[in-house]
């Protein structure tokens, strides 16, 4: 591991040097990577940093409110684009196509907003594993930070490109970012879309949002997983009262990992699994079945799409 | 519980009385219900019993061979109908429609074969919970034994209609049927079809057949579940080597139950879960993810469709 203090010092210098006194824009997702970038840039260039947060409508429960309050001290532009995303995704079920649509939609919206700022540089929280996985063709466009650059900027600033995730967390600690951000689990760029297997509908997004909230409540504090999530993966039969019904199947996944390249399922105790199954099926209408993912990565990815 | 010896005596009397010296035909599935029926009828009417086993192509691994060898001492007509079923199911994904197609196809084939025997009566292994669930509209046609009767028979003989499953097993014990049959887990009439969520293809049937064999090897002897099974429930992303792929998700379900009306997931130890996940993803091509079902019944049914 690099020395965090030295890293911070040189990153600030790098950002200041590259920005050349011009405006810098970044996409803030609220994840630890983009948050660290924002804090470094705030220290490096102050008011010359403009952060754009695109609310894709695919965010977790309460996410947008949380981000507004956490980043109240920087130039933050919150864009409400939920309807645009849902419209663009209607009828699409291929995971790669979904990712591409979300990635492109995100870029267009970000570009539109970024132009208004007159920024010359784009700041990104790309980290080392993103580079590796992208080279290996393992994912096409996982991180919203991963913007392709037909966008007219003079240049790109990527201060975290040599770091692993746990190193980014150490830097977040040294920057004294709120604990909530330091320990925030990775959340994919396409958001809850990759947790709705197949076609995305408002109903599935709503189910998956509630299911993720329950899974996080039950698992995050107690087991401190690298990542935990819930996905809607299909329909199966159920029975409520005496009536047979066709209900959604929710899969819960919690993993330990060092760098997201490999991962192992958390051995959640049965008491917790039972309570989670009961909560998810009783609190969320339309869900009749809950399963727990027991696959390591590889061969399964951490996310479902 | 009824006294098993008395029950056997009166069931034999009932079958003999109703059959009136005429031929009786039955559908033998190899399950404990139809096996007990076959044994009772063999004792009651001997050669006047003809059993028909329809191989739907939706049977478990090795099932047909097992049944042939277990029932080598009765009049057994084995019908190879795999192609007919697969053809009839092509493109169908609605679970109720799938069940209906299988049920009707089964009836037509059974009717065709039964006619050749010249039997006057139909013998069925219907048990008490079948009646209850069928009245409640919970399942349309779970048991292949559940034949509707526009078929031209003089009458229906249902000797097990007042029994619960565990009582049937006691009777099987008293009849000295092989332990393999006494303790055989319930297997749905539509076979592996209800374990292939959505459209049925040869690929999915083959995957689910292998996955069920592995799940049974890992779980049956060690945990003695009421029922254990594996289902193909959808597609998710995986990664093998450095290549991202779209692979099948297999769900394993094992439950304890008294009568199939309610059921609780078996708390399988992690060591076994890990081994099962590894075996299923490495031994079956095309599978990249394994989940374990943690839902009781209700709200989830034991089977997936």
XYZ file of C-alpha atoms in Angstrom:
610
model
C 0.000 0.000 0.000
C 1.115 3.510 -0.776
C 1.447 5.907 2.098
C -1.966 7.584 2.203
C -0.710 10.998 3.275
C 1.830 11.052 0.466
C -0.767 9.815 -1.980
C -3.183 12.590 -1.016
C -0.481 15.223 -1.344
C 0.599 14.054 -4.793
C -2.990 13.541 -6.015
C -3.865 17.113 -5.040
C -0.778 18.324 -6.834
C -1.668 16.245 -9.905
C -5.237 17.563 -10.075
C -4.119 21.153 -9.556
C -1.400 20.768 -12.191
C -3.608 19.218 -14.837
C -6.557 21.551 -14.261
C -4.398 24.584 -15.062
C -6.806 26.910 -13.261
C -9.716 25.794 -15.454
C -13.006 24.270 -14.408
C -13.208 20.534 -13.743
C -16.397 18.527 -13.839
C -17.066 15.095 -12.424
C -19.886 12.601 -12.070
C -20.553 12.026 -8.401
C -22.253 8.724 -7.625
C -21.834 8.800 -3.868
C -19.599 5.737 -3.985
C -16.269 5.798 -2.198
C -14.281 6.273 -5.438
C -16.115 9.337 -6.714
C -16.429 10.744 -3.202
C -12.682 10.537 -2.669
C -12.177 12.191 -6.058
C -14.545 14.990 -5.108
C -12.810 15.604 -1.791
C -9.341 15.585 -3.388
C -10.512 17.988 -6.096
C -12.233 20.258 -3.585
C -8.929 20.551 -1.738
C -7.001 20.977 -4.981
C -9.151 23.440 -6.895
C -12.021 24.461 -4.601
C -14.793 26.235 -6.451
C -13.424 25.175 -9.826
C -14.864 21.686 -9.201
C -18.440 21.059 -10.336
C -20.013 17.707 -9.421
C -22.971 16.302 -11.276
C -25.177 13.684 -9.693
C -27.526 12.001 -12.161
C -30.521 10.414 -10.462
C -31.227 7.600 -12.931
C -34.309 6.375 -11.063
C -32.255 3.201 -10.578
C -30.808 4.278 -7.252
C -31.237 2.612 -3.901
C -33.865 3.637 -1.399
C -33.137 7.107 -0.003
C -29.904 7.405 -2.022
C -30.519 10.781 -3.635
C -31.514 12.445 -0.356
C -28.461 10.943 1.334
C -26.124 12.297 -1.320
C -27.622 15.771 -1.237
C -27.100 15.998 2.482
C -23.623 14.414 2.493
C -22.293 16.695 -0.230
C -23.950 19.921 0.750
C -20.564 21.699 0.884
C -19.534 21.321 -2.784
C -20.934 22.589 -6.106
C -23.467 19.844 -6.702
C -25.842 19.663 -9.629
C -28.577 17.047 -9.060
C -30.270 15.906 -12.283
C -33.587 14.068 -12.019
C -33.547 11.738 -15.041
C -35.588 8.748 -13.851
C -38.209 8.963 -16.602
C -35.601 9.238 -19.355
C -33.924 6.029 -18.221
C -37.093 3.991 -17.759
C -38.315 5.064 -21.207
C -35.023 4.123 -22.849
C -35.032 0.693 -21.204
C -38.587 -0.357 -22.004
C -38.743 -3.769 -23.683
C -34.994 -4.420 -23.445
C -33.877 -7.590 -21.700
C -30.364 -8.384 -22.957
C -27.929 -7.473 -20.162
C -25.246 -6.053 -22.461
C -27.794 -3.954 -24.332
C -29.233 -2.703 -21.044
C -25.786 -1.668 -19.853
C -25.044 0.058 -23.142
C -28.316 1.980 -23.118
C -27.774 3.094 -19.535
C -24.146 3.987 -20.209
C -25.003 6.016 -23.288
C -28.012 7.700 -21.727
C -25.844 8.582 -18.766
C -23.163 10.044 -21.011
C -25.648 12.140 -23.002
C -27.198 13.548 -19.846
C -23.838 14.132 -18.225
C -22.523 15.764 -21.398
C -25.565 18.041 -21.583
C -25.100 19.129 -17.981
C -21.311 19.297 -18.167
C -21.450 21.662 -21.152
C -23.428 24.135 -19.078
C -20.558 24.285 -16.592
C -17.965 25.235 -19.224
C -15.511 22.749 -17.700
C -12.300 21.935 -19.568
C -11.430 18.735 -17.738
C -13.195 15.591 -16.699
C -12.310 14.045 -13.349
C -12.953 10.315 -12.884
C -12.713 7.841 -10.021
C -11.481 4.913 -12.131
C -9.552 2.433 -9.969
C -7.102 -0.314 -10.918
C -9.539 -3.300 -10.991
C -11.822 -1.308 -13.363
C -8.959 -1.143 -15.836
C -8.165 -4.852 -15.544
C -11.773 -6.002 -15.917
C -12.423 -3.660 -18.769
C -9.320 -4.953 -20.597
C -10.405 -8.548 -20.018
C -13.777 -7.805 -21.579
C -15.403 -8.977 -18.370
C -17.700 -6.017 -18.187
C -18.612 -3.496 -20.776
C -19.514 -0.548 -18.647
C -19.915 -1.249 -15.009
C -18.861 1.999 -13.438
C -20.709 5.191 -14.311
C -17.314 6.730 -13.874
C -16.343 4.819 -16.995
C -17.345 7.481 -19.489
C -16.067 7.086 -23.054
C -14.481 10.219 -24.445
C -15.943 11.430 -27.602
C -17.000 14.121 -25.137
C -15.226 17.365 -25.886
C -12.917 17.858 -22.916
C -9.341 18.968 -23.087
C -8.359 16.059 -20.925
C -9.091 13.418 -18.368
C -7.923 13.332 -14.733
C -7.921 9.929 -13.033
C -6.134 10.257 -9.685
C -7.137 6.810 -8.329
C -6.103 4.727 -11.314
C -3.345 2.834 -9.486
C -5.348 2.017 -6.365
C -7.244 -1.050 -5.215
C -10.573 -0.586 -3.485
C -9.245 -1.056 0.030
C -6.565 1.527 -0.668
C -9.276 3.969 -1.761
C -11.030 3.314 1.550
C -7.813 4.050 3.422
C -7.530 7.331 1.543
C -11.167 8.104 2.392
C -10.276 7.538 6.047
C -7.262 9.808 5.852
C -9.436 12.459 4.184
C -11.842 12.080 7.105
C -14.824 11.449 4.882
C -17.930 10.277 6.809
C -17.765 6.621 7.871
C -20.873 6.025 5.789
C -18.852 6.823 2.668
C -15.640 5.102 3.752
C -17.443 1.815 4.243
C -20.026 2.214 1.513
C -20.372 -0.949 -0.506
C -19.621 -0.826 -4.216
C -22.766 -0.029 -6.182
C -22.821 -0.634 -9.938
C -23.073 2.263 -12.342
C -26.231 0.972 -14.009
C -27.710 0.811 -10.522
C -30.655 -1.422 -9.743
C -31.013 -2.199 -13.460
C -28.435 -5.000 -13.187
C -30.415 -6.387 -10.252
C -33.573 -6.710 -12.355
C -32.757 -9.758 -14.486
C -34.354 -9.382 -17.908
C -36.713 -6.588 -18.852
C -36.932 -3.617 -16.505
C -40.323 -2.427 -15.327
C -41.347 0.070 -12.667
C -42.745 -2.856 -10.647
C -39.443 -4.761 -10.693
C -37.415 -1.642 -9.854
C -39.682 -0.946 -6.905
C -39.432 -4.552 -5.645
C -35.684 -4.619 -5.995
C -35.317 -1.258 -4.250
C -37.266 -2.485 -1.219
C -35.512 -5.864 -1.220
C -32.080 -4.204 -1.282
C -33.054 -2.010 1.647
C -34.090 -5.072 3.670
C -30.986 -7.081 2.697
C -28.753 -4.155 3.709
C -30.556 -3.696 7.026
C -30.119 -7.368 7.856
C -26.585 -7.903 6.593
C -24.389 -4.805 6.365
C -23.828 -3.928 9.989
C -23.737 -7.474 11.285
C -21.517 -9.111 8.673
C -19.696 -6.197 7.053
C -19.730 -7.805 3.611
C -17.708 -6.414 0.734
C -21.030 -6.123 -1.037
C -24.574 -7.285 -0.415
C -27.528 -6.957 -2.699
C -30.887 -8.351 -3.745
C -31.977 -9.100 -7.308
C -35.295 -10.006 -8.921
C -34.400 -13.072 -10.967
C -37.655 -14.514 -12.254
C -41.128 -15.754 -11.511
C -42.122 -18.877 -9.630
C -45.258 -20.238 -8.068
C -46.304 -19.409 -4.577
C -49.335 -19.727 -2.381
C -50.857 -17.050 -0.181
C -53.856 -17.995 1.884
C -55.324 -20.806 -0.185
C -54.647 -19.159 -3.511
C -51.923 -20.226 -5.895
C -50.086 -17.282 -7.442
C -47.205 -16.483 -9.731
C -44.768 -14.362 -7.730
C -41.322 -12.858 -8.118
C -38.204 -14.695 -6.954
C -35.726 -12.485 -5.084
C -32.125 -13.615 -4.740
C -29.994 -12.194 -1.933
C -26.225 -12.120 -2.385
C -23.603 -11.131 0.184
C -19.915 -11.648 -0.465
C -16.511 -11.113 1.052
C -13.837 -9.938 -1.341
C -10.521 -8.128 -1.426
C -10.786 -6.476 -4.790
C -13.991 -7.694 -6.502
C -11.918 -9.898 -8.833
C -12.810 -12.940 -6.744
C -15.479 -13.220 -4.046
C -16.897 -15.737 -1.577
C -20.451 -15.922 -0.280
C -20.899 -14.776 3.329
C -21.989 -17.709 5.505
C -25.052 -15.974 6.864
C -26.568 -17.775 9.880
C -29.933 -19.462 9.374
C -31.714 -17.230 11.842
C -30.878 -14.220 9.675
C -31.734 -16.029 6.442
C -35.147 -17.014 7.818
C -35.884 -13.488 9.005
C -34.820 -12.019 5.676
C -37.010 -14.434 3.724
C -39.973 -13.634 5.936
C -39.449 -9.886 5.739
C -38.970 -9.806 1.962
C -42.008 -11.971 1.200
C -44.280 -10.255 3.700
C -43.212 -6.618 3.289
C -42.987 -6.590 -0.513
C -46.173 -7.344 -2.448
C -45.686 -9.703 -5.375
C -42.673 -11.572 -3.977
C -43.301 -15.210 -3.067
C -39.831 -16.705 -2.931
C -36.381 -15.770 -1.602
C -33.153 -17.600 -2.394
C -29.609 -17.010 -1.147
C -26.720 -17.060 -3.592
C -24.100 -19.669 -2.669
C -21.774 -19.205 -5.673
C -18.270 -17.749 -5.441
C -16.847 -15.463 -8.138
C -15.820 -17.043 -10.429
C -17.922 -18.623 -11.861
C -20.737 -16.206 -10.898
C -20.240 -12.458 -11.047
C -21.065 -10.457 -7.917
C -23.921 -8.658 -9.682
C -26.557 -10.522 -11.707
C -26.031 -8.858 -15.068
C -53.290 -43.260 11.932
C -55.267 -46.244 10.781
C -53.911 -49.644 11.653
C -51.814 -50.531 8.608
C -52.576 -54.251 8.642
C -56.308 -53.582 8.822
C -56.020 -50.945 6.143
C -54.225 -53.342 3.793
C -56.808 -56.032 4.379
C -59.739 -53.731 3.689
C -58.062 -52.069 0.699
C -57.451 -55.461 -0.908
C -61.094 -56.358 -0.254
C -62.230 -53.042 -1.734
C -60.170 -53.452 -4.904
C -61.274 -57.058 -5.378
C -64.926 -56.121 -4.775
C -64.945 -53.158 -7.155
C -63.010 -54.929 -9.907
C -65.638 -57.659 -10.176
C -63.167 -60.034 -11.812
C -62.503 -57.573 -14.635
C -59.223 -56.049 -15.711
C -57.872 -52.977 -13.860
C -55.366 -50.556 -15.296
C -53.232 -48.010 -13.502
C -50.562 -45.424 -14.213
C -47.405 -46.364 -12.351
C -45.052 -43.455 -11.689
C -42.723 -45.219 -9.290
C -43.729 -42.901 -6.488
C -44.769 -44.356 -3.154
C -48.494 -43.757 -3.812
C -48.735 -45.545 -7.130
C -46.323 -48.247 -5.955
C -48.475 -49.011 -2.919
C -51.532 -49.109 -5.212
C -49.791 -51.520 -7.541
C -48.772 -53.838 -4.698
C -52.260 -53.794 -3.149
C -53.836 -54.513 -6.541
C -51.350 -57.260 -7.305
C -52.354 -58.949 -4.054
C -56.037 -58.313 -4.721
C -56.397 -59.254 -8.373
C -53.017 -60.600 -9.541
C -52.773 -60.829 -13.304
C -55.868 -58.702 -13.783
C -53.763 -55.622 -12.950
C -51.988 -53.909 -15.835
C -49.616 -51.045 -14.988
C -48.608 -48.440 -17.524
C -45.464 -46.378 -17.060
C -45.254 -43.385 -19.380
C -41.704 -42.138 -19.846
C -42.386 -38.447 -20.535
C -38.729 -37.575 -21.126
C -39.169 -35.369 -18.051
C -38.017 -38.026 -15.609
C -35.037 -37.915 -13.312
C -31.680 -39.397 -14.187
C -31.895 -43.211 -14.368
C -35.587 -43.210 -13.350
C -36.960 -45.385 -16.150
C -34.318 -48.072 -15.707
C -34.923 -48.074 -11.943
C -38.652 -48.557 -12.385
C -38.258 -51.368 -14.884
C -36.043 -53.275 -12.507
C -38.106 -52.548 -9.375
C -41.384 -53.635 -10.967
C -40.189 -56.600 -12.963
C -42.768 -58.869 -11.275
C -45.977 -57.160 -12.451
C -47.599 -56.597 -15.862
C -45.745 -53.412 -16.808
C -46.144 -51.538 -20.070
C -43.344 -48.974 -20.537
C -44.225 -46.246 -23.064
C -41.413 -44.101 -24.469
C -43.109 -40.745 -25.126
C -40.272 -38.230 -24.627
C -40.477 -36.748 -28.114
C -44.252 -36.302 -27.950
C -43.953 -34.268 -24.749
C -41.075 -32.057 -25.861
C -42.877 -31.300 -29.120
C -46.105 -30.398 -27.335
C -44.262 -28.068 -24.941
C -42.196 -26.125 -27.449
C -42.610 -22.351 -27.046
C -44.854 -22.604 -23.983
C -43.776 -20.751 -20.857
C -46.901 -20.180 -18.757
C -46.765 -22.653 -15.848
C -50.488 -23.427 -15.844
C -50.485 -23.999 -19.598
C -47.423 -26.243 -19.292
C -49.140 -28.330 -16.626
C -52.308 -28.593 -18.700
C -50.431 -29.664 -21.818
C -48.503 -32.299 -19.896
C -51.635 -33.486 -18.104
C -53.611 -33.779 -21.327
C -50.796 -35.363 -23.276
C -50.372 -37.845 -20.463
C -54.073 -38.668 -20.477
C -54.195 -39.169 -24.251
C -51.189 -41.486 -24.159
C -52.461 -43.341 -21.134
C -55.908 -43.660 -22.709
C -54.409 -44.995 -25.927
C -52.410 -47.618 -24.036
C -55.164 -48.406 -21.539
C -57.618 -49.182 -24.348
C -55.317 -51.884 -25.626
C -55.553 -53.641 -22.259
C -59.349 -53.841 -22.342
C -59.502 -52.791 -18.682
C -62.863 -51.908 -17.125
C -61.533 -50.031 -14.099
C -58.982 -47.352 -13.408
C -56.934 -47.589 -10.212
C -55.431 -44.374 -8.799
C -53.104 -43.457 -5.961
C -54.855 -40.216 -5.042
C -54.172 -39.309 -1.395
C -55.973 -36.943 0.966
C -53.772 -33.819 0.502
C -54.263 -34.112 -3.304
C -58.005 -33.749 -2.749
C -57.615 -30.757 -0.434
C -55.189 -28.892 -2.686
C -57.220 -29.607 -5.770
C -60.371 -28.255 -4.035
C -58.505 -25.132 -2.923
C -57.440 -24.485 -6.501
C -53.832 -24.516 -5.334
C -52.708 -26.769 -8.112
C -54.392 -27.682 -11.308
C -52.829 -31.019 -12.015
C -49.852 -31.895 -9.960
C -50.046 -35.640 -9.821
C -50.035 -37.647 -13.014
C -52.280 -39.961 -11.048
C -54.833 -37.146 -11.216
C -56.426 -38.208 -14.467
C -59.734 -36.566 -15.399
C -62.357 -39.053 -16.413
C -63.883 -38.508 -19.709
C -61.967 -41.746 -20.259
C -64.371 -44.589 -20.820
C -63.991 -46.748 -17.729
C -66.780 -48.324 -15.771
C -65.368 -46.886 -12.589
C -62.545 -45.493 -10.524
C -60.785 -47.193 -7.617
C -58.904 -44.916 -5.194
C -57.850 -46.978 -2.185
C -55.527 -44.332 -0.626
C -57.946 -41.401 -0.706
C -58.170 -41.054 3.103
C -54.424 -41.288 3.792
C -51.714 -38.716 4.413
C -48.318 -39.246 2.846
C -46.668 -40.601 5.981
C -49.499 -43.096 6.359
C -48.891 -44.257 2.791
C -45.239 -44.772 3.697
C -46.258 -46.847 6.715
C -48.425 -48.980 4.447
C -45.485 -49.329 2.030
C -43.426 -50.582 4.976
C -46.060 -53.069 6.026
C -46.280 -54.270 2.400
C -42.485 -54.749 2.522
C -41.896 -52.656 -0.557
C -38.195 -51.864 -1.154
C -36.828 -49.128 1.141
C -36.048 -47.127 -1.990
C -39.784 -46.851 -2.670
C -40.878 -46.404 0.946
C -38.644 -43.384 1.362
C -38.856 -42.062 -2.168
C -39.362 -38.321 -2.207
C -42.520 -36.970 -3.825
C -41.904 -36.233 -7.500
C -44.380 -34.043 -9.392
C -46.488 -35.530 -12.168
C -45.237 -33.065 -14.781
C -41.732 -34.150 -13.801
C -38.746 -31.950 -14.468
C -40.975 -29.595 -16.485
C -41.986 -27.732 -13.320
C -38.293 -27.388 -12.470
C -37.560 -25.586 -15.741
C -39.015 -22.152 -15.067
C -40.430 -20.707 -18.294
C -40.020 -22.327 -21.682
C -38.794 -25.900 -21.785
C -35.890 -26.802 -24.015
C -33.793 -29.944 -24.308
C -30.852 -27.966 -22.890
C -32.765 -26.902 -19.774
C -34.158 -30.405 -19.201
C -30.674 -31.856 -19.438
C -29.254 -29.256 -17.010
C -32.042 -29.762 -14.532
C -31.715 -33.549 -14.735
C -28.017 -33.394 -13.867
C -28.559 -30.746 -11.177
C -31.265 -32.842 -9.517
C -28.961 -35.859 -9.492
C -26.228 -33.828 -7.758
C -28.635 -32.239 -5.257
C -30.017 -35.670 -4.363
C -26.540 -37.159 -3.969
C -25.543 -34.355 -1.614
C -28.745 -34.015 0.397
C -31.004 -37.076 0.481
C -29.012 -39.523 2.550
C -27.463 -36.971 4.872
C -30.494 -34.823 5.655
C -33.450 -37.043 4.777
C -35.543 -34.151 3.486
C -39.226 -34.524 2.685
C -38.256 -33.393 -0.756
C -35.174 -31.961 -2.416
C -34.826 -30.676 -5.928
C -33.001 -28.357 -8.285
C -34.627 -25.954 -10.740
C -33.332 -23.816 -13.596
C -34.782 -20.409 -12.803
C -33.195 -17.969 -15.216
C -30.053 -16.519 -16.696
C -27.442 -14.382 -14.994
C -23.941 -13.226 -15.741
C -20.924 -15.266 -14.873
C -17.244 -15.327 -15.639
C -15.174 -18.342 -16.623
C -11.484 -17.823 -17.185
C -11.417 -14.176 -18.198
C -14.549 -14.324 -20.295
C -17.877 -12.887 -19.249
C -20.782 -15.183 -20.071
C -24.520 -15.464 -19.675
C -25.173 -18.663 -17.746
C -28.082 -20.485 -16.167
C -29.037 -19.968 -12.533
C -29.842 -23.202 -10.681
C -31.841 -23.056 -7.461
C -31.586 -25.924 -4.980
C -34.496 -26.512 -2.615
C -34.673 -29.002 0.254
C -37.549 -28.985 2.710
C -38.895 -30.777 5.732
C -42.642 -31.293 5.767
C -45.319 -33.472 7.275
C -47.828 -33.444 4.482
C -46.616 -31.012 1.777
C -49.234 -28.467 2.874
C -46.551 -26.511 4.729
C -42.787 -26.909 4.492
C -39.585 -25.484 5.966
C -36.208 -25.185 4.264
C -33.596 -27.649 5.497
C -30.744 -25.802 7.228
C -28.025 -27.325 5.078
C -24.499 -26.739 6.493
C -22.249 -24.391 4.555
C -19.724 -27.078 3.742
C -22.408 -28.962 1.810
C -23.748 -25.799 0.165
C -20.272 -24.862 -1.032
C -19.601 -28.339 -2.403
C -22.959 -28.417 -4.164
C -22.376 -25.025 -5.764
C -18.940 -26.111 -6.951
C -20.173 -29.438 -8.312
C -23.180 -27.974 -10.134
C -21.232 -25.145 -11.765
C -18.247 -27.298 -12.699
C -19.973 -30.536 -13.743
C -22.814 -28.982 -15.757
C -21.850 -26.865 -18.763
C -23.792 -23.626 -19.058
C -24.490 -23.147 -15.340
C -22.728 -20.201 -13.711
C -24.699 -19.614 -10.544
C -26.302 -21.663 -7.767
C -28.712 -20.348 -5.150
C -30.366 -22.084 -2.203
C -34.048 -21.550 -1.530
C -34.682 -20.152 1.963
C -38.467 -19.725 1.710
C -40.978 -21.771 3.686
C -44.293 -22.898 2.187
C -46.311 -20.732 2.314
C -45.569 -18.314 0.684
C -43.438 -20.320 -1.801
C -44.625 -23.657 -3.135
C -42.237 -26.607 -2.817
C -41.874 -26.881 -6.580
C -41.159 -23.855 -8.802
C -44.197 -23.976 -11.047
